[in-house]
Short mmCIF file of C-alpha atoms in Angstrom, two decimals:
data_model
loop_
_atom_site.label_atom_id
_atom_site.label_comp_id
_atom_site.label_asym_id
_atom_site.label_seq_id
_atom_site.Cartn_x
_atom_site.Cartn_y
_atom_site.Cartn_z
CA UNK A 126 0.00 0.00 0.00
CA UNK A 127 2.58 2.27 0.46
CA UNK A 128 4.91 1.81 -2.66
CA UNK A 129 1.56 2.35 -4.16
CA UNK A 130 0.84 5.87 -2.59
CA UNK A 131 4.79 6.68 -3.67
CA UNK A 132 4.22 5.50 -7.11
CA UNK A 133 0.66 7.27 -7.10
CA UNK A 134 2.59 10.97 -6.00
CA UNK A 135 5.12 10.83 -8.61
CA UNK A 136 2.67 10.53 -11.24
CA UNK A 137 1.15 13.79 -9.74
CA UNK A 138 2.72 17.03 -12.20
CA UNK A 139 4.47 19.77 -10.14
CA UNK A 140 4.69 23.00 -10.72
CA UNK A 141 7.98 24.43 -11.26
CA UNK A 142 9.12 26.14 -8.42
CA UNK A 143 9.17 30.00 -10.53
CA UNK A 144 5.57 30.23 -10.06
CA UNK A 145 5.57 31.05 -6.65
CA UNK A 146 8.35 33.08 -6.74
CA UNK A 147 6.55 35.04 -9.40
CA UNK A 148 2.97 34.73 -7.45
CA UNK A 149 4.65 36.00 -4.06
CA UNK A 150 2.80 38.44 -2.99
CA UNK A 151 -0.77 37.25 -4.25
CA UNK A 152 0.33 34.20 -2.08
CA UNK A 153 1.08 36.37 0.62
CA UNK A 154 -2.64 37.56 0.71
CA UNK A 155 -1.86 41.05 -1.25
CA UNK A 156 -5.41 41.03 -2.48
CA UNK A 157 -6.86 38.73 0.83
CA UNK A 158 -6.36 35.46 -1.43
CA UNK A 159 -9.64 36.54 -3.24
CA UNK A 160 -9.90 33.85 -6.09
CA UNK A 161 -7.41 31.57 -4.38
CA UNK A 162 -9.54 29.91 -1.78
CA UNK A 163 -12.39 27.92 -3.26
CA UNK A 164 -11.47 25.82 -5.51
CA UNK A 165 -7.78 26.28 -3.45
CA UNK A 166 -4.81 27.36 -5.64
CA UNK A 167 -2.24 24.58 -6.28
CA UNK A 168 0.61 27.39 -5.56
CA UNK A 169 -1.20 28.53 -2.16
CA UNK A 170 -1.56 24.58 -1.12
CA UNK A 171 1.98 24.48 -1.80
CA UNK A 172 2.81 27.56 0.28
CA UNK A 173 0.60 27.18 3.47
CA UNK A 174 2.37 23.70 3.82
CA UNK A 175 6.12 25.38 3.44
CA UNK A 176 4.64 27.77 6.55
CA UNK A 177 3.40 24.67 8.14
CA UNK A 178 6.95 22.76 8.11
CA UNK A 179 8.52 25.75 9.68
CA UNK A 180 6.17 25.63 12.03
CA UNK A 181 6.83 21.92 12.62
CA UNK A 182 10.13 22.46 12.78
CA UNK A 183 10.13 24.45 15.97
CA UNK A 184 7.81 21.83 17.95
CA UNK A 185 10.49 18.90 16.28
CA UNK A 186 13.56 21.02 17.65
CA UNK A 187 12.36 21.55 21.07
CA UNK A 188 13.32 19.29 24.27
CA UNK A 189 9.79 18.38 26.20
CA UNK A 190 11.43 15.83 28.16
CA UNK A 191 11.15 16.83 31.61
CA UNK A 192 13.99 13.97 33.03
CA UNK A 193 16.27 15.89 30.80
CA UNK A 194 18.41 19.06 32.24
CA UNK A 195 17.67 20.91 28.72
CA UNK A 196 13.60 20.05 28.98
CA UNK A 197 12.24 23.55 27.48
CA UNK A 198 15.16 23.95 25.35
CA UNK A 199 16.13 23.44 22.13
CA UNK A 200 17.87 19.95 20.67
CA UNK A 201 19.92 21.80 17.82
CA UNK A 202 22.18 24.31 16.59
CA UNK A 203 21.20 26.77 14.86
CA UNK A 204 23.35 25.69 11.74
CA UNK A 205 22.25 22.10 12.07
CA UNK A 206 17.81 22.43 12.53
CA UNK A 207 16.88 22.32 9.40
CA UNK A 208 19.48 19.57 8.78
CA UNK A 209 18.10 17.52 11.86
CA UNK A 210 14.31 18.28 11.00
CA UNK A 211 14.50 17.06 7.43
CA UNK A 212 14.12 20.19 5.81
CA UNK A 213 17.69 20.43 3.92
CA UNK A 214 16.86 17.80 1.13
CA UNK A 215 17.33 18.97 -2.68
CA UNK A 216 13.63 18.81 -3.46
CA UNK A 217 12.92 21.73 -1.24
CA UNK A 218 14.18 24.29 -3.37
CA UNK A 219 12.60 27.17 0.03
CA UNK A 220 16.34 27.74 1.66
CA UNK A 221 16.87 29.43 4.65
CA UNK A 222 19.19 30.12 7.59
CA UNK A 223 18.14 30.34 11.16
CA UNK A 224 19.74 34.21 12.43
CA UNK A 225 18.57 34.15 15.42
CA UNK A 226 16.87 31.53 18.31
CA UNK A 227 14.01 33.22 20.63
CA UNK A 228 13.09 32.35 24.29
CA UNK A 229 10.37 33.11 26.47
CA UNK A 230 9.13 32.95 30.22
CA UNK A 231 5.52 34.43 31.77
CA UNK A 232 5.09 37.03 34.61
CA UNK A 233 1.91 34.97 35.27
CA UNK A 234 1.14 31.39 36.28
CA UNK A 235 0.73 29.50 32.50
CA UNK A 236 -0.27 25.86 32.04
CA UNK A 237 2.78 23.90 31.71
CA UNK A 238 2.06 23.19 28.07
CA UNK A 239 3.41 26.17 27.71
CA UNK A 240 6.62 26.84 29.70
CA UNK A 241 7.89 23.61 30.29
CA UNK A 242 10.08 22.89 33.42
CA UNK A 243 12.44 20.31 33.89
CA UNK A 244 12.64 18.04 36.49
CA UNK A 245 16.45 17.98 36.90
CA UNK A 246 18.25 20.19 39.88
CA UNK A 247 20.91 20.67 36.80
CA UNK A 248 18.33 22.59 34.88
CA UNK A 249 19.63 24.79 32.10
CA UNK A 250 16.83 26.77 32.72
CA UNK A 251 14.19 27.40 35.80
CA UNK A 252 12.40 30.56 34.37
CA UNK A 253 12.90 30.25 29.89
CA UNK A 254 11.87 28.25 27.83
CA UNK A 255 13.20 28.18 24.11
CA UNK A 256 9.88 29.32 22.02
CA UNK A 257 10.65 29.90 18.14
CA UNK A 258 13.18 31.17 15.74
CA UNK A 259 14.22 33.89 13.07
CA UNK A 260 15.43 32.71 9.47
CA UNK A 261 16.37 34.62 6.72
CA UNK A 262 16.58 33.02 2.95
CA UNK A 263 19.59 31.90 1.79
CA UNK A 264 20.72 33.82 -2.08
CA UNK A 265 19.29 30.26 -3.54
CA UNK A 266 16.21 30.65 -1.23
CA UNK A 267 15.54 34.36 -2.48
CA UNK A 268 15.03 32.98 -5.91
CA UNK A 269 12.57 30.29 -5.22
CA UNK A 270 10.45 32.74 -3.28
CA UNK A 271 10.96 35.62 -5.13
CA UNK A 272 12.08 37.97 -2.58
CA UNK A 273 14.71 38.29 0.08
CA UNK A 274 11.91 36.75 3.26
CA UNK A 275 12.09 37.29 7.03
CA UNK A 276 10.73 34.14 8.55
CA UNK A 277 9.74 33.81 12.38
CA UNK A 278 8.47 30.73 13.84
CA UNK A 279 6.88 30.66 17.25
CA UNK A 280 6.54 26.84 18.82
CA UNK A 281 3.31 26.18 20.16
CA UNK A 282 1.88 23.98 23.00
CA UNK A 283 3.61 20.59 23.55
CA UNK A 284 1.23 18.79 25.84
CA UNK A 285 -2.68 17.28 25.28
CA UNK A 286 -5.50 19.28 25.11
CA UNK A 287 -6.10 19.84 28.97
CA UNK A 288 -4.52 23.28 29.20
CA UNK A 289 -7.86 24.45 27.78
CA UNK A 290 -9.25 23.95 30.91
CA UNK A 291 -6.90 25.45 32.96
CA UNK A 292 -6.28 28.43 30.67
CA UNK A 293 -7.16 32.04 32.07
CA UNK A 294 -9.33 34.38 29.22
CA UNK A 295 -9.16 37.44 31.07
CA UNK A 296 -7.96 40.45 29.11
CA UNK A 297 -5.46 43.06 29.28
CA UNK A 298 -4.81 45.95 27.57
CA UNK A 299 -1.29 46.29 25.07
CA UNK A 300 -0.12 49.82 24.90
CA UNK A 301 3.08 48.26 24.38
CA UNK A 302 2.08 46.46 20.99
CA UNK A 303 -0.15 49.50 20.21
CA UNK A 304 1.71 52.73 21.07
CA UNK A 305 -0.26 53.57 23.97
CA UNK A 306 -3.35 52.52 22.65
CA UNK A 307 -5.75 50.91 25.55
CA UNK A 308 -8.30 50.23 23.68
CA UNK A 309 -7.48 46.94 22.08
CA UNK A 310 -7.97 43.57 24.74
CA UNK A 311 -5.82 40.80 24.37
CA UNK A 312 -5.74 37.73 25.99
CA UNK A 313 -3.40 37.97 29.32
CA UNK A 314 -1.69 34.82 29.21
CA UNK A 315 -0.36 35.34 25.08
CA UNK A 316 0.74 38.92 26.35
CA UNK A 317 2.60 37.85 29.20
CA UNK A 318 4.59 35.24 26.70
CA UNK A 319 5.24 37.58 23.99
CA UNK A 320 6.12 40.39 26.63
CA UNK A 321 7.71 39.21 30.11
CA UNK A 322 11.36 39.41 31.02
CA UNK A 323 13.03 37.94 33.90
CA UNK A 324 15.88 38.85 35.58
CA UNK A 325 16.97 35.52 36.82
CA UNK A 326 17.38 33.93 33.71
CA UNK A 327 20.49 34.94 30.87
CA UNK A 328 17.71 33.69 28.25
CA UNK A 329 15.49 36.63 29.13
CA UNK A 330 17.20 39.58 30.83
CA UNK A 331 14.72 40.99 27.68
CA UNK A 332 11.55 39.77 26.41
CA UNK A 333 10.83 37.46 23.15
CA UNK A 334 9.58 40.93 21.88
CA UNK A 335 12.30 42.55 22.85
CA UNK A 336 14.18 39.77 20.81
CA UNK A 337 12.20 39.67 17.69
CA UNK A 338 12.11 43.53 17.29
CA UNK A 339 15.85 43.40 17.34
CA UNK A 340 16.72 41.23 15.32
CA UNK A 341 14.12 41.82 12.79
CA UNK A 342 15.38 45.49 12.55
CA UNK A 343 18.68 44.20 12.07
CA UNK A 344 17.41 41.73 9.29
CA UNK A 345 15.54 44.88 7.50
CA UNK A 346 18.55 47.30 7.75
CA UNK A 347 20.46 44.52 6.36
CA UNK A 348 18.46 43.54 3.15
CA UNK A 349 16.76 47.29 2.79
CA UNK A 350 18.03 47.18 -0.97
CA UNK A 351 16.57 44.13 -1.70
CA UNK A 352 13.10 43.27 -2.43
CA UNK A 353 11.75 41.87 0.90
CA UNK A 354 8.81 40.38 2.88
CA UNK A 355 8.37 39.10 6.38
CA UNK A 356 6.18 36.01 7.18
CA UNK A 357 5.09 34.81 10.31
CA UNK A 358 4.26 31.22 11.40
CA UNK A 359 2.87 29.36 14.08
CA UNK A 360 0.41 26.50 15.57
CA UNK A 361 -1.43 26.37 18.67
CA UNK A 362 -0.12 28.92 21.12
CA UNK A 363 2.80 29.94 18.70
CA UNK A 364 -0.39 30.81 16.16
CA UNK A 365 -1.67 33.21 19.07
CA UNK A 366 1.62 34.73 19.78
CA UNK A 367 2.35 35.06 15.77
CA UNK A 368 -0.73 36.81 15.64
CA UNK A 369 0.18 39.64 18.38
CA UNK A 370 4.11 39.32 16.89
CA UNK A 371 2.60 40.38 13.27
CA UNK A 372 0.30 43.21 14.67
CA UNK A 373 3.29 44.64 16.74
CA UNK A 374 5.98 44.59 13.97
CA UNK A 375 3.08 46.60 11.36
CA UNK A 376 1.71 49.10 14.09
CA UNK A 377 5.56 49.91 14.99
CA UNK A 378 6.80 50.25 11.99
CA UNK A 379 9.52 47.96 11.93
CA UNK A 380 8.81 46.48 8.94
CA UNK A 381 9.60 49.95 7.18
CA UNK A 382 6.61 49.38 4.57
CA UNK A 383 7.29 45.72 3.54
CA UNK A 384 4.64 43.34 3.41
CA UNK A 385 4.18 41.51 6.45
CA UNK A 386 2.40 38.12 6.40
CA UNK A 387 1.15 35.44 8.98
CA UNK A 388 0.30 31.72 8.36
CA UNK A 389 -1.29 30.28 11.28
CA UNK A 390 -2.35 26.93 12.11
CA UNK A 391 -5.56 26.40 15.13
CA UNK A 392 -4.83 29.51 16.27
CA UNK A 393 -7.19 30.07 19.48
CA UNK A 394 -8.81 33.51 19.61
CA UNK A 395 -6.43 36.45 20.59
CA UNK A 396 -8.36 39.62 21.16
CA UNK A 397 -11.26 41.64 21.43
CA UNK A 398 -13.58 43.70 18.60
CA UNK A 399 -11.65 46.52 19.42
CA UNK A 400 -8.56 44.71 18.47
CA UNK A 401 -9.37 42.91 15.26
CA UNK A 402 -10.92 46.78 14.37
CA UNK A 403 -6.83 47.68 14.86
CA UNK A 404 -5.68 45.07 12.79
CA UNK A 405 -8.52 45.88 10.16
CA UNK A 406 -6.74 49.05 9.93
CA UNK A 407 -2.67 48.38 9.19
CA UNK A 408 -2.25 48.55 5.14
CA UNK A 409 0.51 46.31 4.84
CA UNK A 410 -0.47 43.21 6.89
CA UNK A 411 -2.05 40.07 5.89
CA UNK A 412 -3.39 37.30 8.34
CA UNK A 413 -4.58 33.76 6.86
CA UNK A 414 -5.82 31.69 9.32
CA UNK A 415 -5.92 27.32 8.99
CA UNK A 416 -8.44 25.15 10.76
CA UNK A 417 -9.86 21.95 11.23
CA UNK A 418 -13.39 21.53 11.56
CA UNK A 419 -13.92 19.56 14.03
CA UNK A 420 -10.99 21.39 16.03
CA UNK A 421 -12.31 23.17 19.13
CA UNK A 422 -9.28 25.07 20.01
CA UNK A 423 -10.08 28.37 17.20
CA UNK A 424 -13.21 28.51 18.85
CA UNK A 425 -11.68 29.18 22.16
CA UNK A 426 -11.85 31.70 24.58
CA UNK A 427 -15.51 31.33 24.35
CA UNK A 428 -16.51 34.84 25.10
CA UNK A 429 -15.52 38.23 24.51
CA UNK A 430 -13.02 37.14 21.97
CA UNK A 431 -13.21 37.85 18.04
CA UNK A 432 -12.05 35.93 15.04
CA UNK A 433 -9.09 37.78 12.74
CA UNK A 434 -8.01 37.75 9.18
CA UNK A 435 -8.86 35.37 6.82
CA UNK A 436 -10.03 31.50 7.66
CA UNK A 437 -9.48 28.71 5.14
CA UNK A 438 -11.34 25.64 6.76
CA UNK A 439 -10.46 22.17 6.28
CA UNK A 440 -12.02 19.12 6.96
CA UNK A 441 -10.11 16.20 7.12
CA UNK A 442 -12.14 13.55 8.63
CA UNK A 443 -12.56 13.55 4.27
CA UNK A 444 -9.17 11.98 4.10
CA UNK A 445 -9.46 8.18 3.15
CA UNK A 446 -5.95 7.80 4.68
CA UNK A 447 -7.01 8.88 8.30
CA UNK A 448 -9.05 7.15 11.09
CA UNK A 449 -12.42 8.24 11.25
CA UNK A 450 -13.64 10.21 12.77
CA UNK A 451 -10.24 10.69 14.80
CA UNK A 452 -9.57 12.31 18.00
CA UNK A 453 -9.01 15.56 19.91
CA UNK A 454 -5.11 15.05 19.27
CA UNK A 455 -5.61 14.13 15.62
CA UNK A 456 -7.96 17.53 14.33
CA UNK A 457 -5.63 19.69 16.33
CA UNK A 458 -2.21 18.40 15.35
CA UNK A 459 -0.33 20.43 12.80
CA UNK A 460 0.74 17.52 11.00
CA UNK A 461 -2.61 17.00 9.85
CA UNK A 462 -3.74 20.29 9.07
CA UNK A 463 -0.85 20.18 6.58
CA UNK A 464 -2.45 16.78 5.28
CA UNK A 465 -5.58 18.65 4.88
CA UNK A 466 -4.37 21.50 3.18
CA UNK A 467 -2.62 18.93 0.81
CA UNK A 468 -5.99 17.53 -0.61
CA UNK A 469 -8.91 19.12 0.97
CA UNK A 470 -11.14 20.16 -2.23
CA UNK A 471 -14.09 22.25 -0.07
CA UNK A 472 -17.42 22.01 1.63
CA UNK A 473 -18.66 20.41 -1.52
CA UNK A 474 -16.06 18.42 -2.53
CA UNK A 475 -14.22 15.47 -1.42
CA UNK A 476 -10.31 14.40 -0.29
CA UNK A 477 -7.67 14.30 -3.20
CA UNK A 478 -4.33 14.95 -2.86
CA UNK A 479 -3.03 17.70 -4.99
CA UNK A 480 0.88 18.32 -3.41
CA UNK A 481 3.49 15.62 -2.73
CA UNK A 482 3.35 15.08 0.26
CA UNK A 483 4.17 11.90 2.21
CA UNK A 484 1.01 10.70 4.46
CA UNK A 485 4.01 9.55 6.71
CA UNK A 486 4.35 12.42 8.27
CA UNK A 487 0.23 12.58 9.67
CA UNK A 488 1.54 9.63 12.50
CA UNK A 489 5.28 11.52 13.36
CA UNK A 490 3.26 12.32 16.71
CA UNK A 491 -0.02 10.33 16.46
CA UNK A 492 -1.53 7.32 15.80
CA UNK A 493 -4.08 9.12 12.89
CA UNK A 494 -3.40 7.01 9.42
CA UNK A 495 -5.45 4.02 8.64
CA UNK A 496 -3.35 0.69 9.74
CA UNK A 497 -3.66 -0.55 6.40
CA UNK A 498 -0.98 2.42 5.18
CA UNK A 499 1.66 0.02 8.30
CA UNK A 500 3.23 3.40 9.38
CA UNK A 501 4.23 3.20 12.91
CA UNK A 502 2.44 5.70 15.22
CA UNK A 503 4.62 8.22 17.31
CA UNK A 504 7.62 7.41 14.90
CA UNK A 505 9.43 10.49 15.52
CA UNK A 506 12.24 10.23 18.29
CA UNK A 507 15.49 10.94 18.69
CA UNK A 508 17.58 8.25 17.97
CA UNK A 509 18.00 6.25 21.79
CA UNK A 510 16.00 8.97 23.07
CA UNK A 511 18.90 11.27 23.36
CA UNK A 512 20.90 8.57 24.86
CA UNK A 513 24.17 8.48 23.93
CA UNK A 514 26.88 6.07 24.14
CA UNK A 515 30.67 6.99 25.36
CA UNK A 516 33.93 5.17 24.68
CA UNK A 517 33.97 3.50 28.41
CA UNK A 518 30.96 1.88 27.56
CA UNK A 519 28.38 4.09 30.01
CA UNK A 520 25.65 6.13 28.44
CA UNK A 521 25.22 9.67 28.52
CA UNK A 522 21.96 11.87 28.11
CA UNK A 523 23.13 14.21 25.20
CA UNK A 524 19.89 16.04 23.92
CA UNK A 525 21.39 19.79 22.92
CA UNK A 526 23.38 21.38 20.85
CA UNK A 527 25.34 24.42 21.51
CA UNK A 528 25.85 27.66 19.20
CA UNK A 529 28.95 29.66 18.97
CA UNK A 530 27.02 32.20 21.06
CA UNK A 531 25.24 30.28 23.10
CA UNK A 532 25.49 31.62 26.68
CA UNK A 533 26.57 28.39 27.73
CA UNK A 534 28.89 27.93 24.51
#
């Protein structure tokens, strides 16, 4: 069954990659993806799942295992993660290298599926957790997109569904996002993320804002001559922080008049009327939305909350390859969105897949595809689970990489 599926995707014709380098900015949501969305454009199935793997790739770099001294950090370099994550390979022709990695901690008390703690006295880390990353594209990646692109990817929430429960809706105001502006009402918890520092920790003597305006001023200073875009990307939590990370880079002007872009997977609802009204208003900022249907997480907080930007709803429980009608894990995981988004045809049609893309990658974290496809469930883990062998013969728990500037290099 599955040399059939292979044999079955290289039949399928792809487009070379100079159409979305030419289609950039329409796939960027220049004109709202009006005309893109229903029957959904081949080049914009092709691009929402790009988003998606960088996406991916900050929940497959990032240490969860709380026995481990680095739990909440990340497992690689930043020269080797898109090596390690299985992003490097020739037929992804989408280049990029990682400028700068981004960590976090709360002011408030968060669920632990966000801020993970380890259990270890040796802890690398009692107060940050590592939380997303900044890429630039490479001279080779500049010509398959068809512009010099600012990518940040913000890791969402690495635990089940529970959180939801636990999670506190009440709403603050962001003058520091919105230049003094109180009117706007974001969810508390995403704010304290995106804005806390702590003094305690070398990771965040300044907040991930603090870190993402910096570098991404240095990034557009850098490339000013150049034809340039910035695109943001996250699931889950990381969706909800990418959303307040866009709004803030537009309304401060860091961009300097670039097109700024967010691709966000279940995102849960950020803010108020007043501020989706403030987003409705920024000229150069696009917001494109991904859910499942039978997801509950985009429909959360319940009240008070508002909807932003542009949806494109999926349904996969269409998908012959998946169980039906699946689970809580299986509609929410990002993996599957991206198998959506690969041959969802719309609320009248039915499940074909249009992109390449191997239905592998739906059980990486789950146990979703039909066990007539034989893909093991949970089959991504680090080879001995970190464990790692020394020449005496004893085993050592080796689960991080360093950088050159790491503050522990």
């Amino acid at each position: 069954m599955r040399n059939w599926f292979k044999r079955k995707m290289k039949k399928s014709t792809e487009k070379t990659d100079s159409t979305i380098a030419k289609r950039w900015m329409l796939l960027s949501g220049k004109n709202n993806w009006e005309g893109l969305m229903d029957p959904l454009d081949y080049d914009l199935r092709r691009y929402i799942i790009h988003y998606g793997e960088m996406a991916q790739a900050s929940y497959d770099n990032f240490n969860s295992n709380k026995a481990s001294k680095n739990a909440g950090n990340n497992r690689y370099s930043k020269n080797n993660l898109f090596t390690k994550v299985g992003l490097d390979k020739d037929h992804n022709p989408f280049k990029y290298r990682v400028t700068k990695y981004l960590y976090a901690t709360s002011s408030i008390q968060v669920p632990e599926a966000f801020i993970v703690k380890s259990l270890s006295r040796e802890s690398w880390s009692k107060e940050s957790n590592w939380i997303g990353f900044i890429a630039v594209g490479t001279d080779e990646g500049k010509i398959a997109l068809g512009r010099r692109e600012i990518l940040i990817s913000w890791r969402g929430t690495v635990q089940t569904l529970d959180w939801v429960n636990d999670l506190d809706f009440f709403q603050v105001s962001a003058p520091e996002i919105f230049r003094g502006n109180t009117d706007p009402q974001i969810h508390r918890g995403w704010y304290s993320i995106y804005t806390s520092d702590d003094p305690r920790s070398p990771f965040n003597n300044t907040s991930v804002r603090d870190q993402v305006v910096e570098e991404v001023k240095r990034l557009v200073e850098e490339y000013k001559s150049e034809k340039m875009s910035i695109t943001i990307t996250g699931h889950s939590m990381g969706a909800a922080v990418g959303t307040l990370n866009a709004i803030d880079i537009v309304v401060n002007g860091f961009n300097k008049g670039c097109l700024v872009t967010a691709i966000l997977f279940a995102s849960p609802r950020v803010g108020d009327s007043s501020f989706v009204n403030a987003f409705s208003k920024l000229e150069n900022l696009r917001i494109l939305r991904v859910t499942n249907c039978l997801d509950i997480i985009p429909n959360y907080p319940l009240i008070d909350y508002s909807e932003i930007g542009v949806e494109l709803a999926i349904d996969t429980t269409k998908s012959k390859y998946l169980k039906v009608p699946g689970d809580i894990r299986s509609w929410h995981s990002l993996e599957a969105h991206m198998h959506g988004v690969a041959g969802y045809q719309g609320a009248n049609g039915g499940f074909k897949l249009e992109v390449r893309r191997d239905i592998s990658l739906v059980n990486k974290h789950l146990n979703a595809l039909k066990d007539e496809y034989c893909v093991p469930t949970c089959w991504w883990v680090e080879k001995n689970n970190g464990m790692v062998q020394q020449d005496d013969g004893s085993w050592k728990l080796m689960d991080h990489e360093d950088d050159d500037d790491s503050v522990y290099a």
